[in-house]
């Protein structure tokens, strides 16, 4: 029996993840990073959520049912912060083209800083006046945001720079051109 005579196995139906990613890919290019940022945060949280279910049960026993609402609020804030960080990354993504390698670091520092500032602002609560929810009034909080943004932004920028193809030195490019004229590449 030849390959053409064999029946091809049917493809499995697309999963929910495939459908979500297909919908995000159908968005304009400038609108994709915020959704990928939110999706990335939720993907990180989903992996840990299974491990944290016993802690959630203990929290409900100790603090009562409102602990579930607090955990849900943290999940929502994580997604909103991911959306904000992805938007900042999207707005700053042209910086590496203009500035080069340092622009990649600035882009990631900005994205992480916006992510963290959003999370700080939404999660903090003034103990004296619970109606006041805006954070980052204390300079120490700003120092924390900047320090962690530089740390984690540098790590993410390093990953991006490592993933880029390496540019060959000019002498190697000249040698390739000369060699390809003498020995044309195989078709």
XYZ file of N, CA and C in Angstrom:
561
model
N 0.839 -1.167 0.000
C 0.000 0.000 0.000
C 0.897 1.247 0.000
N 0.599 2.214 -0.860
C 1.403 3.430 -0.941
C 0.845 4.481 0.007
N 1.580 5.562 0.098
C 1.157 6.646 0.985
C -0.146 7.279 0.525
N -0.356 7.337 -0.782
C -1.584 7.975 -1.276
C -2.802 7.105 -1.035
N -2.590 5.800 -0.967
C -3.716 4.903 -0.730
C -4.125 4.841 0.733
N -3.189 5.152 1.594
C -3.516 5.108 3.017
C -4.453 6.250 3.363
N -5.365 5.940 4.238
C -6.277 6.985 4.685
C -5.555 7.893 5.665
N -5.788 9.175 5.485
C -5.204 10.108 6.431
C -6.087 10.146 7.664
N -5.418 10.201 8.807
C -6.175 10.248 10.051
C -6.862 11.604 10.168
N -8.082 11.613 10.665
C -8.776 12.905 10.795
C -8.091 13.779 11.838
N -8.109 15.068 11.562
C -7.512 16.013 12.503
C -8.436 16.199 13.687
N -7.858 16.328 14.874
C -8.716 16.578 16.035
C -9.316 17.982 15.939
N -10.486 18.176 16.525
C -11.091 19.510 16.469
C -10.223 20.510 17.236
N -10.254 21.763 16.816
C -9.419 22.747 17.510
C -9.859 22.922 18.961
N -8.887 23.119 19.817
C -9.192 23.299 21.233
C -9.595 24.742 21.493
N -10.057 25.002 22.700
C -10.428 26.371 23.093
C -9.226 27.300 23.006
N -8.069 26.785 23.399
C -6.848 27.583 23.338
C -6.550 27.986 21.897
N -6.680 27.043 20.966
C -6.450 27.361 19.556
C -7.426 28.423 19.062
N -8.675 28.324 19.496
C -9.675 29.306 19.085
C -9.344 30.693 19.640
N -8.932 30.743 20.904
C -8.589 32.031 21.513
C -7.391 32.646 20.798
N -6.346 31.850 20.557
C -5.153 32.367 19.886
C -5.466 32.792 18.454
N -6.359 32.072 17.788
C -6.760 32.447 16.431
C -7.496 33.786 16.448
N -8.355 33.987 17.451
C -9.061 35.268 17.568
C -8.105 36.412 17.861
N -7.107 36.167 18.709
C -6.135 37.212 19.007
C -5.299 37.521 17.763
N -4.933 36.496 17.003
C -4.147 36.713 15.784
C -4.941 37.465 14.722
N -6.268 37.423 14.794
C -7.082 38.155 13.822
C -7.148 39.650 14.131
N -6.693 40.044 15.316
C -6.665 41.465 15.679
C -5.552 42.171 14.916
N -5.625 43.497 14.804
C -4.502 44.223 14.196
C -3.224 44.009 15.016
N -2.091 44.142 14.359
C -0.817 43.840 15.018
C -0.581 44.689 16.264
N -1.000 45.937 16.250
C -0.781 46.815 17.399
C -1.659 46.442 18.587
N -2.755 45.707 18.357
C -3.672 45.360 19.445
C -3.378 44.000 20.065
N -2.483 43.236 19.499
C -2.223 41.883 20.021
C -1.464 41.857 21.344
N -0.400 42.673 21.551
C 0.380 42.556 22.795
C -0.418 42.708 24.083
N -1.403 43.629 24.173
C -2.148 43.685 25.440
C -2.879 42.380 25.751
N -3.451 41.767 24.745
C -4.162 40.511 24.991
C -3.197 39.374 25.296
N -2.041 39.367 24.639
C -1.041 38.367 24.972
C -0.510 38.573 26.386
N -0.380 39.837 26.816
C 0.059 40.119 28.189
C -0.927 39.574 29.206
N -2.219 39.827 28.984
C -3.243 39.306 29.894
C -3.271 37.777 29.844
N -3.160 37.214 28.650
C -3.186 35.758 28.494
C -1.992 35.120 29.196
N -0.805 35.753 29.091
C 0.397 35.238 29.732
C 0.234 35.210 31.246
N -0.317 36.291 31.793
C -0.515 36.349 33.243
C -1.506 35.273 33.685
N -2.601 35.116 32.949
C -3.576 34.093 33.320
C -3.003 32.689 33.161
N -2.168 32.474 32.165
C -1.550 31.159 31.997
C -0.628 30.848 33.177
N 0.142 31.848 33.625
C 0.993 31.635 34.801
C 0.155 31.344 36.043
N -0.953 32.078 36.173
C -1.800 31.908 37.353
C -2.531 30.571 37.330
N -2.921 30.105 36.145
C -3.671 28.850 36.056
C -2.821 27.668 36.507
N -1.549 27.679 36.140
C -0.671 26.592 36.553
C -0.508 26.518 38.064
N -0.461 27.680 38.687
C -0.292 27.708 40.140
C -1.614 27.545 40.874
N -2.710 27.857 40.209
C -4.017 27.804 40.872
C -4.341 26.389 41.334
N -3.974 25.407 40.552
C -4.249 24.025 40.931
C -3.487 23.673 42.208
N -2.250 24.157 42.289
C -1.450 23.880 43.481
C -1.950 24.669 44.692
N -2.619 25.797 44.443
C -3.059 26.649 45.543
C -4.479 26.346 46.031
N -5.152 25.392 45.413
C -6.509 25.058 45.857
C -6.574 24.651 47.324
N -5.623 23.849 47.828
C -5.669 23.554 49.265
C -5.516 24.810 50.128
N -4.672 25.751 49.700
C -4.525 26.998 50.450
C -5.801 27.834 50.390
N -6.494 27.783 49.263
C -7.760 28.499 49.143
C -8.782 27.919 50.127
N -8.796 26.597 50.239
C -9.715 25.969 51.188
C -9.375 26.364 52.621
N -8.091 26.407 52.953
C -7.682 26.824 54.297
C -8.053 28.281 54.526
N -7.855 29.121 53.512
C -8.208 30.535 53.627
C -9.693 30.731 53.860
N -10.521 29.924 53.212
C -11.973 30.016 53.419
C -12.321 29.602 54.841
N -11.655 28.559 55.352
C -11.925 28.120 56.713
C -11.502 29.169 57.741
N -10.371 29.830 57.494
C -9.840 30.789 58.461
C -10.518 32.153 58.340
N -10.618 32.672 57.113
C -11.110 34.036 56.924
C -12.567 34.119 56.498
N -13.146 33.016 56.111
C -14.542 33.034 55.697
C -14.684 33.089 54.181
N -15.918 33.101 53.694
C -16.165 33.033 52.253
C -15.673 34.260 51.473
N -15.488 35.385 52.153
C -15.003 36.564 51.433
C -13.575 36.374 50.927
N -12.885 35.376 51.437
C -11.533 35.075 50.959
C -11.570 34.655 49.489
N -12.631 33.977 49.066
C -12.768 33.578 47.664
C -12.894 34.824 46.783
N -13.647 35.814 47.263
C -13.781 37.057 46.501
C -12.446 37.788 46.410
N -11.669 37.761 47.480
C -10.352 38.394 47.447
C -9.445 37.679 46.438
N -9.485 36.358 46.427
C -8.668 35.596 45.475
C -9.112 35.876 44.041
N -10.409 35.981 43.826
C -10.926 36.309 42.499
C -10.487 37.711 42.080
N -10.513 38.664 43.020
C -10.068 40.025 42.723
C -8.592 40.033 42.325
N -7.766 39.251 43.004
C -6.346 39.175 42.655
C -6.193 38.627 41.234
N -6.994 37.639 40.860
C -6.925 37.093 39.502
C -7.335 38.132 38.465
N -8.373 38.892 38.751
C -8.820 39.936 37.821
C -7.760 41.021 37.693
N -7.179 41.420 38.826
C -6.133 42.451 38.810
C -4.926 41.969 38.008
N -4.577 40.700 38.138
C -3.455 40.163 37.365
C -3.690 40.302 35.872
N -4.881 39.982 35.427
C -5.199 40.127 34.011
C -5.210 41.574 33.557
N -5.773 42.463 34.391
C -5.785 43.888 34.043
C -4.367 44.457 33.991
N -3.535 44.034 34.928
C -2.145 44.494 34.922
C -1.412 43.950 33.697
N -1.675 42.703 33.329
C -1.081 42.137 32.110
C -1.528 42.894 30.869
N -2.792 43.284 30.836
C -3.317 44.070 29.719
C -2.616 45.431 29.660
N -2.441 46.076 30.803
C -1.767 47.373 30.846
C -0.299 47.243 30.442
N 0.381 46.219 30.951
C 1.780 46.001 30.585
C 1.944 45.685 29.108
N 1.035 44.896 28.556
C 1.074 44.598 27.125
C 0.827 45.834 26.280
N -0.049 46.718 26.749
C -0.292 47.971 26.032
C 0.965 48.841 26.044
N 1.633 48.932 27.189
C 2.878 49.714 27.268
C 3.940 49.115 26.353
N 4.040 47.799 26.327
C 5.008 47.135 25.448
C 4.681 47.447 23.991
N 3.400 47.417 23.654
C 2.974 47.698 22.283
C 3.319 49.119 21.872
N 3.140 50.070 22.785
C 3.449 51.464 22.471
C 4.965 51.701 22.359
N 5.750 50.936 23.100
C 7.205 51.149 23.115
C 7.959 50.190 22.202
N 7.287 49.371 21.445
C 7.995 48.338 20.686
C 8.816 48.880 19.526
N 8.563 50.112 19.082
C 9.370 50.668 18.005
C 10.685 51.252 18.508
N 10.859 51.365 19.813
C 12.094 51.941 20.370
C 13.345 51.174 19.950
N 13.358 49.838 19.952
C 14.587 49.142 19.547
C 14.994 49.445 18.108
N 14.025 49.711 17.235
C 14.380 50.030 15.851
C 15.096 51.367 15.769
N 14.728 52.284 16.638
C 15.319 53.619 16.598
C 16.609 53.705 17.414
N 16.645 53.030 18.550
C 17.761 53.172 19.482
C 18.692 51.967 19.443
N 18.189 50.825 19.047
C 19.004 49.617 19.019
C 18.821 48.789 20.274
N 19.894 48.155 20.703
C 19.863 47.247 21.848
C 19.346 47.897 23.129
N 19.767 49.125 23.489
C 19.222 49.746 24.708
C 17.708 49.962 24.638
N 17.186 50.145 23.435
C 15.745 50.320 23.287
C 14.964 49.091 23.705
N 15.545 47.912 23.502
C 14.888 46.677 23.934
C 14.758 46.656 25.450
N 15.805 47.091 26.147
C 15.747 47.143 27.607
C 14.724 48.172 28.077
N 14.705 49.344 27.447
C 13.752 50.383 27.840
C 12.319 49.902 27.617
N 12.083 49.218 26.511
C 10.751 48.705 26.204
C 10.273 47.751 27.301
N 11.130 46.824 27.707
C 10.733 45.851 28.726
C 10.651 46.486 30.110
N 11.534 47.428 30.417
C 11.452 48.130 31.709
C 10.118 48.850 31.812
N 9.725 49.517 30.740
C 8.468 50.251 30.736
C 7.277 49.300 30.896
N 7.278 48.206 30.167
C 6.167 47.255 30.246
C 6.023 46.675 31.652
N 7.139 46.287 32.257
C 7.087 45.715 33.611
C 6.686 46.786 34.625
N 7.172 48.014 34.449
C 6.821 49.096 35.377
C 5.325 49.388 35.317
N 4.747 49.431 34.129
C 3.304 49.680 34.007
C 2.524 48.520 34.607
N 2.987 47.292 34.364
C 2.333 46.117 34.948
C 2.320 46.222 36.475
N 3.480 46.503 37.056
C 3.579 46.545 38.516
C 2.829 47.734 39.109
N 2.898 48.888 38.453
C 2.188 50.065 38.959
C 0.677 49.822 38.937
N 0.189 49.169 37.886
C -1.238 48.848 37.820
C -1.623 47.883 38.931
N -0.803 46.867 39.136
C -1.102 45.903 40.195
C -1.057 46.571 41.571
N -0.048 47.404 41.824
C 0.034 48.143 43.091
C -1.209 48.997 43.291
N -1.586 49.728 42.249
C -2.705 50.664 42.376
C -4.028 49.938 42.627
N -4.218 48.789 42.015
C -5.489 48.086 42.172
C -5.548 47.217 43.418
N -4.408 46.749 43.892
C -4.412 45.835 45.039
C -4.247 46.526 46.382
N -3.714 47.728 46.369
C -3.449 48.364 47.656
C -4.719 48.955 48.248
N -4.685 49.075 49.537
C -5.829 49.651 50.247
C -5.297 50.404 51.451
N -5.791 51.584 51.636
C -5.389 52.394 52.776
C -6.128 51.864 54.002
N -5.387 51.451 55.006
C -6.007 50.876 56.205
C -6.791 51.905 56.998
N -6.395 53.177 56.932
C -7.106 54.215 57.673
C -8.436 54.524 56.997
N -8.416 54.685 55.670
C -9.620 54.985 54.914
C -9.767 53.931 53.815
N -10.552 52.870 54.025
C -10.651 51.775 53.049
C -11.207 52.208 51.694
N -11.856 53.376 51.629
C -12.372 53.825 50.339
C -11.257 54.309 49.425
N -10.111 54.636 49.994
C -8.997 55.139 49.208
C -8.173 53.965 48.691
N -8.208 53.719 47.385
C -7.547 52.545 46.812
C -6.307 52.869 45.999
N -5.946 54.122 45.857
C -4.792 54.430 45.019
C -3.500 54.284 45.820
N -2.543 53.606 45.249
C -1.271 53.378 45.934
C -0.195 54.253 45.310
N 1.032 53.885 45.558
C 2.202 54.551 45.030
C 2.289 56.005 45.477
N 1.878 56.266 46.712
C 2.055 57.592 47.282
C 3.364 57.673 48.035
N 3.828 56.549 48.498
C 5.058 56.494 49.284
C 6.250 56.316 48.334
N 7.325 57.082 48.504
C 8.500 56.927 47.625
C 9.100 55.520 47.669
N 8.957 54.832 48.785
C 9.490 53.465 48.877
C 8.794 52.554 47.868
N 7.487 52.743 47.676
C 6.767 51.932 46.699
C 7.277 52.203 45.290
N 7.600 53.460 44.977
C 8.146 53.790 43.663
C 9.530 53.172 43.480
N 10.328 53.166 44.526
C 11.656 52.554 44.436
C 11.522 51.052 44.179
N 10.564 50.419 44.843
C 10.326 48.989 44.626
C 9.910 48.734 43.180
N 8.976 49.538 42.670
C 8.509 49.361 41.284
C 9.665 49.532 40.307
N 10.475 50.580 40.494
C 11.587 50.834 39.573
C 12.628 49.718 39.664
N 12.981 49.310 40.875
C 14.005 48.270 41.033
C 13.551 46.945 40.426
N 12.323 46.549 40.713
C 11.837 45.288 40.164
C 11.614 45.379 38.658
N 11.242 46.559 38.160
C 11.076 46.731 36.716
C 12.405 46.591 35.993
N 13.453 47.172 36.561
C 14.775 47.047 35.949
C 15.237 45.592 36.005
N 15.026 44.933 37.129
C 15.457 43.539 37.272
C 14.716 42.622 36.292
N 13.387 42.582 36.398
C 12.620 41.663 35.553
C 12.590 42.108 34.093
N 12.585 43.426 33.849
C 12.637 43.919 32.477
C 13.943 43.547 31.800
N 15.043 43.593 32.553
C 16.345 43.205 31.986
C 16.363 41.717 31.649
N 15.769 40.918 32.502
C 15.717 39.473 32.227
C 14.922 39.206 30.960
N 13.748 39.835 30.826
C 12.916 39.629 29.641
C 13.584 40.184 28.386
N 14.260 41.327 28.499
C 14.982 41.881 27.352
C 16.124 40.949 26.940
N 16.803 40.363 27.919
C 17.864 39.408 27.609
C 17.338 38.210 26.847
N 16.165 37.709 27.246
C 15.556 36.592 26.509
C 15.245 37.004 25.072
N 14.708 38.217 24.895
C 14.378 38.660 23.539
C 15.640 38.820 22.696
N 16.679 39.399 23.273
C 17.911 39.600 22.514
C 18.592 38.280 22.176
N 18.495 37.294 23.049
C 19.076 35.980 22.771
C 18.316 35.257 21.667
N 17.025 35.523 21.556
C 16.203 34.846 20.555
C 16.411 35.427 19.159
N 16.939 36.632 19.070
C 17.173 37.249 17.756
C 18.298 36.520 17.039
N 18.177 36.413 15.714
C 19.279 35.791 14.976
C 20.523 36.674 15.044
N 21.643 36.037 15.157
C 22.904 36.763 15.261
C 23.296 37.298 13.886
N 23.764 38.534 13.872
C 24.230 39.125 12.630
C 25.665 38.702 12.411
N 25.946 38.265 11.197
C 27.302 37.806 10.892
C 28.209 38.998 10.669
N 29.486 38.872 11.025
C 30.424 39.981 10.795
C 30.560 40.267 9.295
N 30.905 41.521 8.946
C 30.985 41.889 7.519
C 31.924 41.009 6.703
N 33.066 40.589 7.300
C 33.986 39.756 6.523
C 33.346 38.426 6.158
N 32.498 37.878 7.050
C 31.833 36.614 6.753
C 30.768 36.810 5.677
N 30.114 37.970 5.676
C 29.122 38.243 4.643
C 29.802 38.359 3.277
N 30.970 39.055 3.223
C 31.700 39.175 1.955
C 32.145 37.806 1.476
N 32.653 36.987 2.391
C 33.113 35.657 2.011
C 31.952 34.832 1.471
N 30.771 34.950 2.070
C 29.604 34.211 1.599
C 29.240 34.653 0.185
N 29.300 35.970 -0.090
C 28.960 36.455 -1.426
C 29.944 35.927 -2.452
N 31.236 35.963 -2.134
C 32.242 35.474 -3.068
C 32.075 33.977 -3.274
N 31.872 33.236 -2.214
C 31.720 31.795 -2.310
C 30.476 31.424 -3.110
N 29.400 32.169 -2.927
C 28.174 31.825 -3.639
C 28.304 32.094 -5.135
N 29.209 33.027 -5.533
C 29.419 33.242 -6.972
C 30.249 32.106 -7.558
N 31.225 31.633 -6.799
C 32.079 30.551 -7.296
C 31.329 29.224 -7.234
N 30.704 28.964 -6.110
C 29.944 27.730 -5.912
C 28.499 28.126 -5.569
N 27.621 28.199 -6.564
C 26.256 28.620 -6.263
C 25.588 27.660 -5.295
N 24.717 28.193 -4.447
C 24.036 27.311 -3.495
C 23.157 26.293 -4.205
N 23.021 25.137 -3.593
C 22.187 24.071 -4.173
C 20.733 24.496 -4.179
N 20.052 24.160 -5.235
C 18.626 24.531 -5.342
C 17.755 23.545 -4.640
